[in-house]
Amino acid sequence: MHLHRALPVCLSLLAAALAAAVHAQEAQPAAHPAKPTAPAAHPAKPKPAPPPAAATTAKPKLIGQYNDWGAYTASPGGKKICFAISRPTSAETKPPNRPRNQPYLFITTRPADKVTNEVSIAVGYPFRASSQATAEVGSTTFALYTQGDGAWIKNMTQEVQMVDAMRSGDTVVVKGESARGTATTDTYSLKGLTEALGRITQECK
């Protein structure tokens, strides 16, 4: 059973990072970053108690823009986190043109929780209950556990493999199904990811 007690904080930070990303993109049109933090998706990893409501207002700080990925840091509840984030270069729905919020893919490091490079996805709509999503990197497909509008790798032992594949890959394709039965396919460019991950590693040692 996966627990995602950090999810509300993550979504609040994502919203704040989006505003910051708009300004970054004006200066660097090729970049596609925006929202923040990764939820604690794995039962084997320690799960912090939800921070006070005031902590959810912590604003992420852009520390580097690398092509299609932005590197951010924030300190919700006084705990420093770092994350790399991007939004899809292509987003498709079936049936077409179904409304949804902006999807994001982010990779987060939370030193206080001993979490490094946790892959998370905010898909922009509530997933169908108990459904799985997938993330395809090259010829490898990773199963994703879903909860609300978030997704995390189902088999935590594959997370390092997934991040390594993303470092050397060109794109990651995320597929899922909404609670209303809409199928979505989001394609993310991986250009700049390696540099963004290097930056957050330096920042959150």
Short mmCIF file of C-alpha atoms in Angstrom, two decimals:
data_model
loop_
_atom_site.label_atom_id
_atom_site.label_comp_id
_atom_site.label_asym_id
_atom_site.label_seq_id
_atom_site.Cartn_x
_atom_site.Cartn_y
_atom_site.Cartn_z
CA MET A 1 0.00 0.00 0.00
CA HIS A 2 1.47 3.32 -1.08
CA LEU A 3 0.96 6.40 1.06
CA HIS A 4 1.22 9.91 -0.32
CA ARG A 5 0.85 12.15 2.70
CA ALA A 6 3.05 14.79 1.08
CA LEU A 7 0.75 15.17 -1.94
CA PRO A 8 -1.20 18.31 -0.86
CA VAL A 9 2.06 20.12 -0.17
CA CYS A 10 3.46 19.00 -3.51
CA LEU A 11 0.50 20.30 -5.47
CA SER A 12 0.64 23.65 -3.66
CA LEU A 13 4.31 23.95 -4.48
CA LEU A 14 3.63 22.96 -8.09
CA ALA A 15 1.19 25.83 -8.42
CA ALA A 16 3.75 28.27 -7.02
CA ALA A 17 6.48 26.94 -9.29
CA LEU A 18 4.26 27.38 -12.32
CA ALA A 19 4.12 31.13 -11.76
CA ALA A 20 7.90 31.23 -11.44
CA ALA A 21 8.33 29.12 -14.56
CA VAL A 22 6.32 31.54 -16.67
CA HIS A 23 8.93 34.23 -16.05
CA ALA A 24 11.76 31.80 -16.69
CA GLN A 25 10.23 30.73 -19.99
CA GLU A 26 9.92 34.33 -21.14
CA ALA A 27 13.67 34.62 -20.76
CA GLN A 28 14.37 31.12 -22.14
CA PRO A 29 11.66 30.07 -24.61
CA ALA A 30 13.03 26.54 -25.01
CA ALA A 31 12.44 25.69 -21.37
CA HIS A 32 9.39 23.96 -19.93
CA PRO A 33 9.57 23.84 -16.14
CA ALA A 34 7.01 24.80 -13.60
CA LYS A 35 5.68 23.10 -10.54
CA PRO A 36 7.37 21.51 -7.49
CA THR A 37 7.93 18.68 -5.08
CA ALA A 38 7.64 14.96 -5.22
CA PRO A 39 5.24 13.05 -3.04
CA ALA A 40 6.53 10.30 -0.80
CA ALA A 41 5.35 7.40 -2.94
CA HIS A 42 7.10 4.41 -1.46
CA PRO A 43 6.22 2.61 1.75
CA ALA A 44 9.84 1.77 2.39
CA LYS A 45 10.69 5.46 2.60
CA PRO A 46 9.92 7.50 5.72
CA LYS A 47 6.75 9.58 5.48
CA PRO A 48 6.72 12.95 7.23
CA ALA A 49 3.58 14.19 8.91
CA PRO A 50 1.77 16.87 6.90
CA PRO A 51 3.33 20.28 7.69
CA PRO A 52 1.29 23.21 9.00
CA ALA A 53 -0.91 24.98 6.49
CA ALA A 54 1.47 27.94 6.45
CA ALA A 55 4.25 25.71 5.16
CA THR A 56 2.35 25.01 1.95
CA THR A 57 2.90 28.63 0.92
CA ALA A 58 6.68 28.08 0.64
CA LYS A 59 7.66 29.40 -2.76
CA PRO A 60 10.03 27.36 -4.94
CA LYS A 61 13.12 29.12 -6.24
CA LEU A 62 14.40 28.52 -9.75
CA ILE A 63 18.10 27.66 -9.47
CA GLY A 64 18.75 26.63 -13.05
CA GLN A 65 17.06 26.28 -16.44
CA TYR A 66 18.33 23.52 -18.71
CA ASN A 67 16.54 23.32 -22.05
CA ASP A 68 13.20 21.64 -21.28
CA TRP A 69 13.87 21.13 -17.56
CA GLY A 70 13.97 23.55 -14.65
CA ALA A 71 15.76 22.95 -11.34
CA TYR A 72 14.07 24.29 -8.20
CA THR A 73 14.51 24.34 -4.46
CA ALA A 74 11.99 25.03 -1.68
CA SER A 75 11.70 24.55 2.09
CA PRO A 76 8.13 23.53 3.03
CA GLY A 77 7.86 23.17 6.79
CA GLY A 78 11.52 24.13 7.09
CA LYS A 79 12.67 20.99 5.25
CA LYS A 80 14.71 21.68 2.15
CA ILE A 81 13.71 19.90 -1.03
CA CYS A 82 15.03 20.09 -4.59
CA PHE A 83 13.34 19.04 -7.78
CA ALA A 84 13.70 18.99 -11.55
CA ILE A 85 10.50 19.61 -13.47
CA SER A 86 9.15 19.73 -17.00
CA ARG A 87 5.85 19.82 -18.82
CA PRO A 88 4.99 17.77 -21.92
CA THR A 89 5.93 18.91 -25.40
CA SER A 90 2.91 16.97 -26.65
CA ALA A 91 -0.33 16.17 -24.79
CA GLU A 92 -3.12 14.15 -26.42
CA THR A 93 -6.54 13.02 -25.22
CA LYS A 94 -8.99 10.46 -26.62
CA PRO A 95 -11.66 11.69 -27.24
CA PRO A 96 -9.70 14.74 -28.44
CA ASN A 97 -9.64 18.18 -26.81
CA ARG A 98 -10.90 17.08 -23.42
CA PRO A 99 -10.25 19.78 -20.76
CA ARG A 100 -7.61 19.13 -18.11
CA ASN A 101 -5.13 20.97 -15.95
CA GLN A 102 -1.51 21.34 -17.02
CA PRO A 103 0.38 18.04 -16.53
CA TYR A 104 3.93 17.96 -15.12
CA LEU A 105 6.67 15.43 -14.53
CA PHE A 106 9.07 16.07 -11.68
CA ILE A 107 11.97 14.32 -9.96
CA THR A 108 12.48 15.24 -6.34
CA THR A 109 15.14 14.90 -3.66
CA ARG A 110 14.20 15.35 0.02
CA PRO A 111 17.34 15.00 2.17
CA ALA A 112 15.45 15.07 5.48
CA ASP A 113 13.45 12.02 4.38
CA LYS A 114 16.42 10.29 2.72
CA VAL A 115 14.60 10.37 -0.61
CA THR A 116 16.66 10.85 -3.78
CA ASN A 117 15.40 11.29 -7.35
CA GLU A 118 11.79 10.25 -6.75
CA VAL A 119 9.82 10.32 -10.00
CA SER A 120 6.32 11.81 -9.77
CA ILE A 121 3.71 12.92 -12.26
CA ALA A 122 0.85 15.40 -11.87
CA VAL A 123 -1.36 14.36 -14.77
CA GLY A 124 -3.90 17.18 -14.68
CA TYR A 125 -7.04 15.14 -13.93
CA PRO A 126 -8.16 12.49 -11.41
CA PHE A 127 -7.10 9.03 -12.55
CA ARG A 128 -9.70 6.28 -12.80
CA ALA A 129 -9.91 4.63 -9.38
CA SER A 130 -7.45 1.76 -8.89
CA SER A 131 -6.07 2.23 -12.39
CA GLN A 132 -2.44 2.01 -13.41
CA ALA A 133 -0.60 4.34 -15.73
CA THR A 134 2.61 3.71 -17.66
CA ALA A 135 5.77 5.61 -18.49
CA GLU A 136 7.69 4.53 -21.59
CA VAL A 137 11.37 5.41 -21.92
CA GLY A 138 12.75 4.04 -25.15
CA SER A 139 11.81 0.35 -25.33
CA THR A 140 11.22 0.04 -21.57
CA THR A 141 7.80 0.49 -19.97
CA PHE A 142 7.45 1.25 -16.26
CA ALA A 143 4.17 0.63 -14.41
CA LEU A 144 2.90 3.57 -12.37
CA TYR A 145 0.76 3.55 -9.23
CA THR A 146 -1.94 6.25 -9.29
CA GLN A 147 -3.73 8.22 -6.60
CA GLY A 148 -5.92 11.24 -7.28
CA ASP A 149 -4.17 13.14 -10.06
CA GLY A 150 -0.70 11.87 -9.13
CA ALA A 151 1.36 8.89 -10.32
CA TRP A 152 4.52 7.24 -9.00
CA ILE A 153 6.53 4.22 -10.08
CA LYS A 154 4.82 1.08 -8.83
CA ASN A 155 7.93 -1.00 -8.24
CA MET A 156 10.27 1.19 -6.21
CA THR A 157 13.22 -1.08 -7.00
CA GLN A 158 12.96 0.11 -10.62
CA GLU A 159 13.15 3.82 -9.82
CA VAL A 160 16.93 4.07 -10.23
CA GLN A 161 16.66 2.18 -13.51
CA MET A 162 13.96 4.55 -14.71
CA VAL A 163 15.95 7.67 -13.86
CA ASP A 164 19.06 6.23 -15.54
CA ALA A 165 17.00 5.46 -18.65
CA MET A 166 15.65 9.00 -18.66
CA ARG A 167 19.15 10.45 -18.38
CA SER A 168 20.19 8.69 -21.58
CA GLY A 169 16.84 8.81 -23.39
CA ASP A 170 15.17 11.31 -25.69
CA THR A 171 11.58 11.23 -24.46
CA VAL A 172 9.32 9.69 -21.84
CA VAL A 173 5.72 8.93 -22.80
CA VAL A 174 3.15 8.82 -19.99
CA LYS A 175 -0.20 7.12 -20.62
CA GLY A 176 -3.20 7.00 -18.31
CA GLU A 177 -6.98 7.08 -18.07
CA SER A 178 -9.12 9.64 -16.29
CA ALA A 179 -12.06 8.94 -14.00
CA ARG A 180 -14.30 9.93 -16.92
CA GLY A 181 -12.69 7.43 -19.26
CA THR A 182 -10.49 9.85 -21.21
CA ALA A 183 -7.25 8.26 -22.37
CA THR A 184 -4.21 10.56 -22.31
CA THR A 185 -0.76 10.37 -23.85
CA ASP A 186 1.81 12.94 -22.72
CA THR A 187 5.27 13.10 -24.28
CA TYR A 188 8.07 14.79 -22.33
CA SER A 189 11.38 15.85 -23.81
CA LEU A 190 14.37 14.70 -21.77
CA LYS A 191 16.67 17.37 -23.16
CA GLY A 192 18.37 19.08 -20.22
CA LEU A 193 17.30 16.51 -17.61
CA THR A 194 20.81 15.29 -16.82
CA GLU A 195 21.99 18.84 -16.15
CA ALA A 196 18.93 19.63 -14.04
CA LEU A 197 19.45 16.51 -11.92
CA GLY A 198 23.10 17.41 -11.46
CA ARG A 199 22.09 20.85 -10.22
CA ILE A 200 19.59 19.58 -7.65
CA THR A 201 22.09 16.98 -6.48
CA GLN A 202 24.54 19.79 -5.71
CA GLU A 203 21.87 21.87 -4.01
CA CYS A 204 20.41 19.06 -1.85
CA LYS A 205 23.45 17.08 -0.77
#
